[in-house]
Amino acid sequence: MPVTRLLIANRGEIAVRIARAAADLAIPSVAVYSEDDTRSLHTRRADDARPLHGRGPAAYLDADQIIATAKDASCDALHPGYGFLSENPAFAQQCADAGLTFVGPRPEILGLFGDKARARMLAERLGVPVLPGSDSPASLDHARAFLASLGEDGAMMIKAVAGGGGRGMRVVRAGDDLAEAHARCQSEAQSAFGDPAVYVEQLLPRARHIEVQVIGDGTGAVTHLWERDCSLQRRHQKLVEIAPAPGLPPAVRDGVIAAAVRLAAEVRLDSLCTFEFLIDTSAEASDAPCYFIEANPRLQVEHTITEEITGIDLVRAQLQLAAGHTLAALALEQHNIPEPRGHAIQLRINMETMTHDGTVRPSGGTIVAFEPPSGPGVRVDTFAYAGYTTSPAFDSLLAKLIVHTPSGAYAEALARAYRALCEFRIERVETNIPLLQNLITHPGVAAANTHTRFVEDHLADLLAPAAHPRLYVEVEPPQRPTTIAGARIDTTDPLAVLHHGKEAKSAGARAPSPASSPVETIAAYPETPSGTVVLPAPIQGTI
């Protein structure tokens, strides 16, 4: 069934990304926003914007309200993005019951892969290796018994059953406060995913984190779109992703891809799904053991680098599959997929800093200047702009910087990423750009000799002050005059509300020229009876 109007049940950069893909297919889109998210850029990129009752993530987790909003906006399809309700099988079923096409896998696939313990059991049945762990939600007593079974020097991971993105995860070693870690993981899982269940798994201390992107159409036909290396993480959250994985032995690559395809075909995957593996770096590279850890049946944050190396718009493909197209009709059968074109790297620009003990400190405030890099092979996915005031209620991700080099030179891609970071100007909100600059110029990263604890092991080097060039002009924004005549707008805020200076107008004063002031006179919008010109925030209806 064709998609004629799409509700985007998300916010921020991924909502902007979905709106653009819908526009390319001539599908009108509708954004939603919480009470404290009215100035987020996604409300302007969609064709319509509808308010949600509530503040923070809770508003975007309100399934009943979101479905009611979709019906009220005459939508026939809904894209959940990532996070929030994207992997919630009950929500996908609610959409189906309401006559809405859910842009993602079927509810039963979400239920299977969303339950990490059940996913492990499927992998074991298909002969795909997994790490020792629990095959059902783990109580505190179960977790304590499992840790004891690992021996005196054993260590395990506690993970949210319905989780992802590093939330609801803790490393626990013998002697650590297991009860506190277990309780915190449950609390984080409940807050982020609406489900407090957790499971446990043996810790593989130094592993490469490799994931495979797979797409299917529900007929049993599935196609892999190569792999990504997500080993560079902090606190189990990815910082840098690379496609294809540099220096990965062909036999290892073939093994993880074959396992991912086997899992996807078994469930008759009907959208996107990413299958994640850990590779033991302590073994010989050519035959390093690989372990399946989880599957994410949704669009991934790092889908961008797969798009760059394949030339395939994954969000567009999702929408087309949801409308009933097959892989064959979309020319996405495996024989149509080219070898990876060069290298692509994604760097997550987060509003945060890190202390020398590894503690992450969130930052925020009003962004005074926001000037992303550009040029050949440079892409920035973001919802930020100069004048935007961030909210501590939401994730710290501010922008995704993606670079691509069509040549096969990984070093060239790193150099392009470094230069783009040096061009990125963000003022008055602290970010992790200095950390990323140190990270991608580290010899270990250049040699592709990384693992999931690489950031922790090299934290002192990565946090050391370094004289990175600033390839932009630093200009202090001009101060706003205290009095002015005529309509006025703060030019540092593209979404500002306009006001007339009634006192100055009555005195017959003239507005200063743009050369002498940052205030621009706007005459295109009519006054209200009170003398105020207002831009709707956000705009509702067709833009």
XYZ file of C-alpha atoms in Angstrom:
543
model
C 0.000 0.000 0.000
C 1.515 3.379 -0.959
C 2.515 5.749 1.832
C 0.660 9.039 1.312
C 1.394 10.911 4.562
C 4.051 10.033 7.147
C 4.207 10.767 10.865
C 7.776 10.952 12.227
C 7.636 9.642 15.788
C 10.990 11.031 16.834
C 12.979 14.239 17.191
C 16.329 15.858 16.435
C 18.684 14.898 13.629
C 17.020 11.566 12.808
C 13.636 13.241 12.418
C 15.246 15.752 10.029
C 16.820 12.863 8.123
C 13.501 11.024 7.767
C 11.690 14.175 6.638
C 14.237 14.671 3.857
C 13.904 11.075 2.640
C 10.121 11.413 2.629
C 10.373 14.650 0.654
C 12.518 12.899 -1.961
C 9.653 10.427 -2.432
C 7.060 13.240 -2.502
C 5.553 11.980 0.776
C 4.281 14.786 3.047
C 5.639 14.401 6.585
C 4.330 15.380 10.004
C 6.665 16.064 12.947
C 5.738 15.806 16.621
C 7.328 17.713 19.479
C 7.140 17.764 23.266
C 6.337 20.885 25.248
C 10.039 21.546 25.860
C 11.114 20.808 22.277
C 9.242 23.430 20.290
C 12.377 25.017 18.832
C 14.006 21.817 17.609
C 14.839 22.001 13.914
C 12.844 18.904 12.972
C 9.639 20.869 13.506
C 10.648 23.098 10.564
C 11.928 20.392 8.229
C 8.662 18.459 8.120
C 5.611 19.699 6.197
C 3.499 19.850 9.338
C 4.201 19.841 13.077
C 1.926 18.698 15.878
C 2.400 19.217 19.642
C 2.532 16.421 22.195
C 1.387 16.813 25.781
C 4.260 16.267 28.186
C 7.926 17.090 28.435
C 11.150 15.268 27.681
C 11.405 11.661 26.482
C 8.127 10.717 28.171
C 6.169 12.587 25.495
C 7.922 10.652 22.703
C 7.262 7.372 24.557
C 3.514 7.995 24.818
C 2.313 5.455 22.257
C -1.394 6.239 22.567
C -0.862 9.971 22.102
C 1.459 9.503 19.123
C -0.973 7.189 17.337
C -3.855 9.560 18.036
C -1.768 12.422 16.616
C -1.001 10.402 13.494
C -4.678 9.677 12.914
C -5.640 13.284 13.592
C -3.029 14.420 11.025
C -4.458 11.992 8.411
C -1.258 9.949 8.279
C -1.292 6.401 6.969
C 2.283 5.501 7.984
C 4.640 6.124 10.897
C 8.442 6.069 11.032
C 9.842 5.605 14.561
C 13.483 6.523 13.813
C 15.785 5.024 16.438
C 15.438 4.933 20.206
C 12.136 5.775 21.906
C 9.466 3.389 20.484
C 11.425 2.149 17.476
C 11.917 -1.399 18.810
C 8.697 -1.696 20.803
C 6.621 -4.603 19.411
C 3.479 -3.532 21.272
C 3.706 -0.095 19.654
C 4.195 -1.604 16.184
C 1.112 -3.753 16.768
C -0.850 -0.716 17.956
C 0.064 1.008 14.703
C -1.179 -1.969 12.684
C -4.418 -2.117 14.688
C -4.950 1.600 14.024
C -4.445 1.140 10.287
C -1.000 2.747 10.265
C 1.933 1.265 8.354
C 4.850 0.911 10.754
C 8.087 1.654 8.880
C 10.184 -1.132 10.316
C 10.123 -4.869 10.903
C 6.995 -6.791 11.877
C 6.005 -6.835 15.575
C 7.115 -10.455 15.973
C 10.619 -9.619 14.706
C 10.796 -6.629 17.054
C 9.690 -8.883 19.877
C 12.312 -11.504 19.069
C 15.334 -9.273 18.514
C 14.216 -6.701 21.067
C 14.521 -9.435 23.665
C 18.298 -9.890 23.662
C 18.051 -13.174 25.550
C 15.694 -14.698 22.943
C 17.949 -13.417 20.167
C 20.869 -15.270 21.759
C 18.819 -18.462 21.794
C 18.029 -18.075 18.078
C 21.701 -17.604 17.289
C 22.625 -20.713 19.246
C 19.981 -22.729 17.393
C 21.428 -21.606 14.050
C 24.988 -22.435 15.091
C 26.096 -18.818 15.486
C 28.491 -18.545 18.482
C 27.459 -16.436 21.482
C 29.236 -15.541 24.708
C 28.181 -17.349 27.900
C 25.230 -15.533 29.449
C 21.583 -15.708 30.490
C 18.840 -16.776 28.114
C 16.140 -14.931 30.062
C 15.849 -11.736 32.124
C 18.273 -11.965 35.034
C 17.220 -11.251 38.608
C 19.797 -10.013 41.084
C 20.214 -13.541 42.455
C 20.668 -14.941 38.940
C 23.263 -12.265 38.129
C 25.130 -12.980 41.356
C 25.239 -16.723 40.616
C 26.426 -16.134 37.047
C 29.239 -13.835 38.180
C 30.367 -16.399 40.724
C 30.474 -19.054 37.986
C 33.069 -16.983 36.080
C 35.680 -17.410 38.791
C 37.666 -15.047 40.974
C 38.832 -12.835 38.097
C 35.580 -13.052 36.153
C 33.720 -10.076 34.777
C 30.334 -9.688 33.133
C 28.136 -7.173 31.396
C 24.667 -6.311 32.629
C 22.548 -5.230 29.650
C 19.013 -3.994 29.139
C 16.918 -6.679 27.437
C 15.150 -4.044 25.324
C 18.168 -1.765 25.180
C 20.712 -0.260 22.891
C 22.960 2.769 22.599
C 24.860 1.935 25.778
C 21.901 2.641 28.061
C 21.186 0.173 30.811
C 24.680 -1.341 30.601
C 27.328 -1.844 33.303
C 30.522 -3.859 33.647
C 30.626 -5.780 36.910
C 33.701 -7.551 38.247
C 34.074 -9.795 41.246
C 34.008 -7.587 44.327
C 32.078 -4.744 42.655
C 28.757 -3.627 44.068
C 26.568 -5.879 41.951
C 23.322 -4.860 43.639
C 23.840 -1.173 42.837
C 24.871 -1.875 39.224
C 21.892 -4.171 38.681
C 19.465 -1.605 40.092
C 20.939 1.238 38.024
C 20.735 -0.792 34.818
C 17.101 -1.594 35.525
C 16.337 2.064 36.225
C 18.058 3.253 33.033
C 16.319 0.561 30.991
C 12.928 1.577 32.340
C 13.590 5.259 31.642
C 14.979 4.786 28.133
C 12.936 1.846 26.837
C 9.958 1.440 29.140
C 11.160 -2.044 30.189
C 13.352 -2.655 33.289
C 14.396 -6.211 32.360
C 18.151 -6.926 32.114
C 20.293 -9.926 31.232
C 23.938 -10.835 31.847
C 26.780 -11.866 29.568
C 30.461 -12.675 30.075
C 32.715 -9.698 29.414
C 35.142 -9.943 26.514
C 37.589 -7.258 27.670
C 39.333 -6.413 24.405
C 37.241 -7.036 21.359
C 36.499 -5.411 18.043
C 32.854 -4.472 17.717
C 31.751 -5.305 14.176
C 28.202 -4.991 12.887
C 26.562 -6.011 9.615
C 23.757 -4.067 7.927
C 21.073 -6.315 6.431
C 17.880 -5.462 4.559
C 14.966 -7.753 3.705
C 11.524 -7.597 2.112
C 9.617 -10.233 4.100
C 9.721 -12.868 1.363
C 12.818 -14.530 2.775
C 15.095 -12.585 0.445
C 17.751 -10.656 2.364
C 20.766 -8.608 1.319
C 23.787 -7.542 3.316
C 25.231 -4.064 2.834
C 28.661 -4.831 4.283
C 30.008 -4.202 7.748
C 30.899 -1.331 10.069
C 33.524 -1.116 12.814
C 32.117 0.422 16.005
C 34.978 -0.394 18.382
C 35.767 3.206 19.378
C 33.409 3.736 22.296
C 33.191 5.498 25.608
C 31.132 3.975 28.393
C 29.680 1.460 25.896
C 28.405 4.230 23.634
C 29.864 4.558 20.169
C 31.979 7.595 19.328
C 33.396 6.778 15.893
C 32.128 4.301 13.296
C 33.991 3.201 10.180
C 32.837 1.376 7.051
C 34.075 -0.978 5.893
C 36.021 -2.215 8.931
C 39.697 -1.400 8.250
C 42.154 -4.252 8.436
C 39.507 -6.911 9.022
C 40.769 -10.294 7.768
C 38.646 -11.561 4.835
C 37.808 -14.804 6.614
C 36.494 -12.910 9.649
C 34.491 -10.547 7.446
C 32.960 -13.454 5.551
C 32.095 -15.189 8.816
C 30.179 -12.327 10.427
C 28.375 -11.470 7.185
C 27.310 -15.090 6.699
C 26.031 -15.268 10.287
C 24.061 -12.027 9.899
C 22.463 -13.190 6.650
C 21.551 -16.546 8.233
C 19.801 -14.828 11.145
C 17.960 -12.363 8.885
C 16.762 -15.030 6.483
C 15.542 -17.247 9.313
C 13.084 -14.600 10.524
C 12.167 -13.380 7.014
C 13.365 -9.865 7.768
C 11.125 -7.233 6.178
C 13.051 -3.967 6.743
C 16.440 -2.944 8.124
C 18.278 -4.793 10.872
C 21.839 -4.552 12.158
C 23.538 -7.659 13.554
C 26.332 -6.993 16.039
C 29.349 -9.158 16.855
C 32.411 -9.106 19.083
C 35.724 -10.368 17.721
C 38.305 -11.535 20.232
C 41.466 -9.528 19.512
C 43.582 -11.715 21.778
C 43.476 -14.533 19.206
C 45.266 -14.816 15.884
C 43.733 -12.314 13.485
C 43.031 -14.789 10.687
C 40.863 -17.082 12.826
C 39.767 -14.808 15.686
C 36.544 -16.129 17.219
C 33.407 -14.065 16.593
C 30.423 -13.893 18.925
C 26.917 -12.631 18.159
C 25.773 -10.168 20.837
C 22.534 -8.576 19.591
C 20.402 -7.469 16.681
C 18.874 -4.023 16.282
C 15.749 -4.234 14.079
C 15.619 -0.547 13.174
C 17.544 2.261 11.566
C 20.928 2.711 13.253
C 22.544 6.024 14.210
C 25.506 5.028 12.022
C 23.463 4.081 8.939
C 25.072 7.082 7.255
C 28.420 5.441 6.554
C 26.772 2.438 4.920
C 24.953 4.893 2.668
C 28.238 6.536 1.733
C 30.079 3.336 0.766
C 27.124 1.790 -1.109
C 25.312 4.812 -2.555
C 22.015 3.436 -1.154
C 19.611 5.708 0.739
C 18.577 3.413 3.584
C 15.690 5.569 4.857
C 14.255 5.814 1.346
C 14.568 2.037 1.044
C 12.747 1.580 4.356
C 9.852 3.706 3.151
C 9.680 1.851 -0.161
C 9.715 -1.557 1.521
C 6.965 -0.404 3.889
C 4.926 0.540 0.814
C 5.170 -3.038 -0.456
C 8.156 -3.005 -2.806
C 10.477 -6.003 -2.975
C 14.258 -6.062 -3.015
C 14.108 -7.148 -6.645
C 11.882 -4.204 -7.584
C 14.286 -1.826 -5.829
C 17.371 -3.422 -7.460
C 18.639 -4.307 -3.982
C 19.248 -8.005 -4.509
C 22.696 -9.129 -3.416
C 24.116 -9.304 -6.936
C 23.253 -5.618 -7.391
C 25.209 -4.475 -4.328
C 28.662 -3.159 -5.244
C 31.844 -3.697 -3.319
C 32.362 -0.938 -0.716
C 33.414 2.334 -2.341
C 36.364 3.639 -0.364
C 36.003 4.388 3.345
C 33.460 6.361 5.345
C 33.800 7.552 8.936
C 31.134 8.933 11.251
C 32.077 10.995 14.304
C 29.454 11.731 16.924
C 29.597 15.345 18.103
C 28.233 15.184 21.641
C 27.494 17.980 24.082
C 29.852 16.695 26.732
C 33.339 16.730 28.158
C 35.280 13.940 29.836
C 37.307 14.057 33.022
C 40.605 12.242 33.520
C 38.879 9.392 35.349
C 36.586 8.815 32.372
C 33.526 10.497 33.860
C 31.359 12.091 31.181
C 30.011 15.531 32.049
C 27.077 16.772 29.975
C 27.081 20.341 28.728
C 24.437 22.581 27.262
C 23.143 26.091 26.866
C 22.461 28.412 23.976
C 24.546 27.837 20.868
C 25.853 31.229 19.792
C 27.633 30.043 16.647
C 27.148 26.832 14.675
C 29.120 26.492 11.462
C 29.521 22.895 10.239
C 32.224 21.940 7.735
C 31.456 21.295 4.087
C 33.140 20.322 0.849
C 33.631 17.119 -1.149
C 33.029 13.995 0.884
C 31.731 15.850 3.963
C 28.210 15.462 5.359
C 26.701 16.725 8.609
C 23.407 15.411 9.996
C 22.184 17.685 12.789
C 19.303 19.599 14.314
C 21.476 22.373 15.737
C 21.642 26.003 14.676
C 22.927 29.295 16.072
C 20.492 30.490 18.714
C 19.225 27.036 19.693
C 19.045 26.362 23.430
C 19.725 22.727 24.224
C 17.706 20.638 26.664
C 19.278 18.372 29.307
C 16.242 16.093 29.031
C 17.439 14.567 25.761
C 20.463 12.688 24.453
C 23.739 14.593 24.195
C 24.190 13.899 20.462
C 24.308 17.271 18.690
C 25.554 16.365 15.212
C 26.949 13.505 13.174
C 29.965 14.356 11.051
C 30.360 11.925 8.158
C 33.262 11.901 5.743
C 33.796 9.669 2.722
C 36.717 9.081 0.389
C 35.973 7.116 -2.793
C 39.509 5.755 -2.862
C 40.396 2.731 -0.791
C 42.783 4.699 1.419
C 41.704 4.557 5.062
C 44.405 7.115 5.941
C 42.861 9.573 3.494
C 39.494 9.211 5.198
C 41.066 9.873 8.609
C 42.788 12.981 7.267
C 39.517 14.277 5.836
C 37.742 13.607 9.131
C 40.418 15.499 11.051
C 40.255 18.509 8.777
C 36.466 18.574 8.991
C 36.652 18.531 12.790
C 39.059 21.467 12.676
C 36.575 23.380 10.491
C 33.611 22.709 12.807
C 32.774 25.853 14.787
C 30.452 25.542 17.786
C 30.419 28.362 20.343
C 29.170 28.567 23.933
C 28.328 24.861 24.227
C 31.173 22.502 25.042
C 31.510 19.397 22.876
C 33.764 16.374 22.534
C 35.460 17.682 19.372
C 38.897 17.968 21.068
C 38.637 14.350 22.207
C 37.671 13.235 18.704
C 40.582 15.160 17.201
C 43.027 13.409 19.522
C 41.337 10.079 18.905
C 41.479 9.953 15.121
C 45.092 11.169 15.064
C 46.184 8.486 17.523
C 48.664 5.983 15.997
C 46.559 3.051 17.171
C 43.530 4.304 15.251
C 45.620 4.969 12.155
C 46.879 1.364 12.353
C 43.320 0.048 12.887
C 44.590 -1.519 16.094
C 41.529 -0.716 18.197
C 39.103 -2.461 20.521
C 36.170 -1.585 22.746
C 38.418 -0.443 25.638
C 40.736 1.609 23.457
C 39.415 4.970 24.702
C 39.692 3.904 28.341
C 43.201 2.510 27.869
C 44.462 5.691 26.195
C 42.386 8.227 28.100
C 45.342 10.275 29.346
C 46.619 10.781 25.785
C 43.153 11.492 24.420
C 42.433 14.165 27.036
C 45.824 15.863 26.820
C 45.658 19.439 25.499
C 46.750 19.630 21.870
C 47.243 22.522 19.466
C 44.695 21.554 16.838
C 44.207 24.215 14.152
C 40.938 26.121 14.079
C 40.118 26.375 10.405
C 37.434 28.993 10.816
C 37.179 32.681 11.652
C 36.367 33.386 15.284
C 34.002 36.342 15.458
C 32.359 37.459 18.665
C 28.659 38.031 17.934
C 27.620 41.714 18.135
C 25.618 42.894 21.101
C 21.948 43.626 20.648
C 21.018 47.326 21.093
C 18.839 48.118 24.108
C 16.380 50.278 22.094
C 15.497 50.263 18.442
C 12.688 51.343 16.172
C 10.828 49.187 13.671
C 10.503 45.428 13.431
C 13.542 43.636 14.742
C 15.059 40.187 14.815
C 18.115 38.778 16.575
C 20.158 37.555 13.612
C 21.950 34.975 15.753
C 18.588 33.172 16.096
C 16.972 32.065 12.819
C 13.807 31.065 14.683
C 13.447 34.233 16.750
C 10.142 35.931 17.445
C 9.960 39.379 15.844
C 8.938 42.475 17.753
C 8.163 46.094 16.900
C 9.699 48.773 19.129
C 6.520 50.692 19.858
C 8.216 53.384 21.918
C 10.732 54.150 19.179
C 8.020 54.100 16.501
C 5.926 56.608 18.369
C 8.945 58.919 18.634
C 9.469 58.730 14.876
C 12.931 57.177 15.176
C 14.499 55.375 12.246
C 15.953 51.865 12.444
C 19.732 51.707 12.078
C 21.154 50.279 8.894
C 22.400 46.658 8.729
C 25.956 47.994 8.474
C 25.732 49.534 11.927
C 23.623 46.934 13.743
C 22.926 43.191 13.750
C 19.192 43.959 13.651
C 17.388 43.603 10.346
C 14.145 45.404 9.491
C 11.419 42.970 8.407
C 8.403 44.348 6.581
C 6.936 41.180 5.059
C 4.907 40.108 8.117
C 1.812 42.054 9.268
C 1.473 43.484 12.741
C -0.942 42.183 15.331
C -3.161 44.821 16.990
C -0.587 45.062 19.762
C 2.189 45.907 17.311
C 3.958 42.509 17.514
C 4.987 40.407 14.534
C 5.035 36.691 15.352
C 6.441 33.748 13.413
C 4.488 30.590 14.378
C 6.666 28.270 16.429
C 6.602 25.639 15.154
C 4.849 26.098 11.827
C 1.754 23.953 11.326
C 0.485 23.104 7.873
C 2.340 22.968 4.608
C 5.620 24.872 4.475
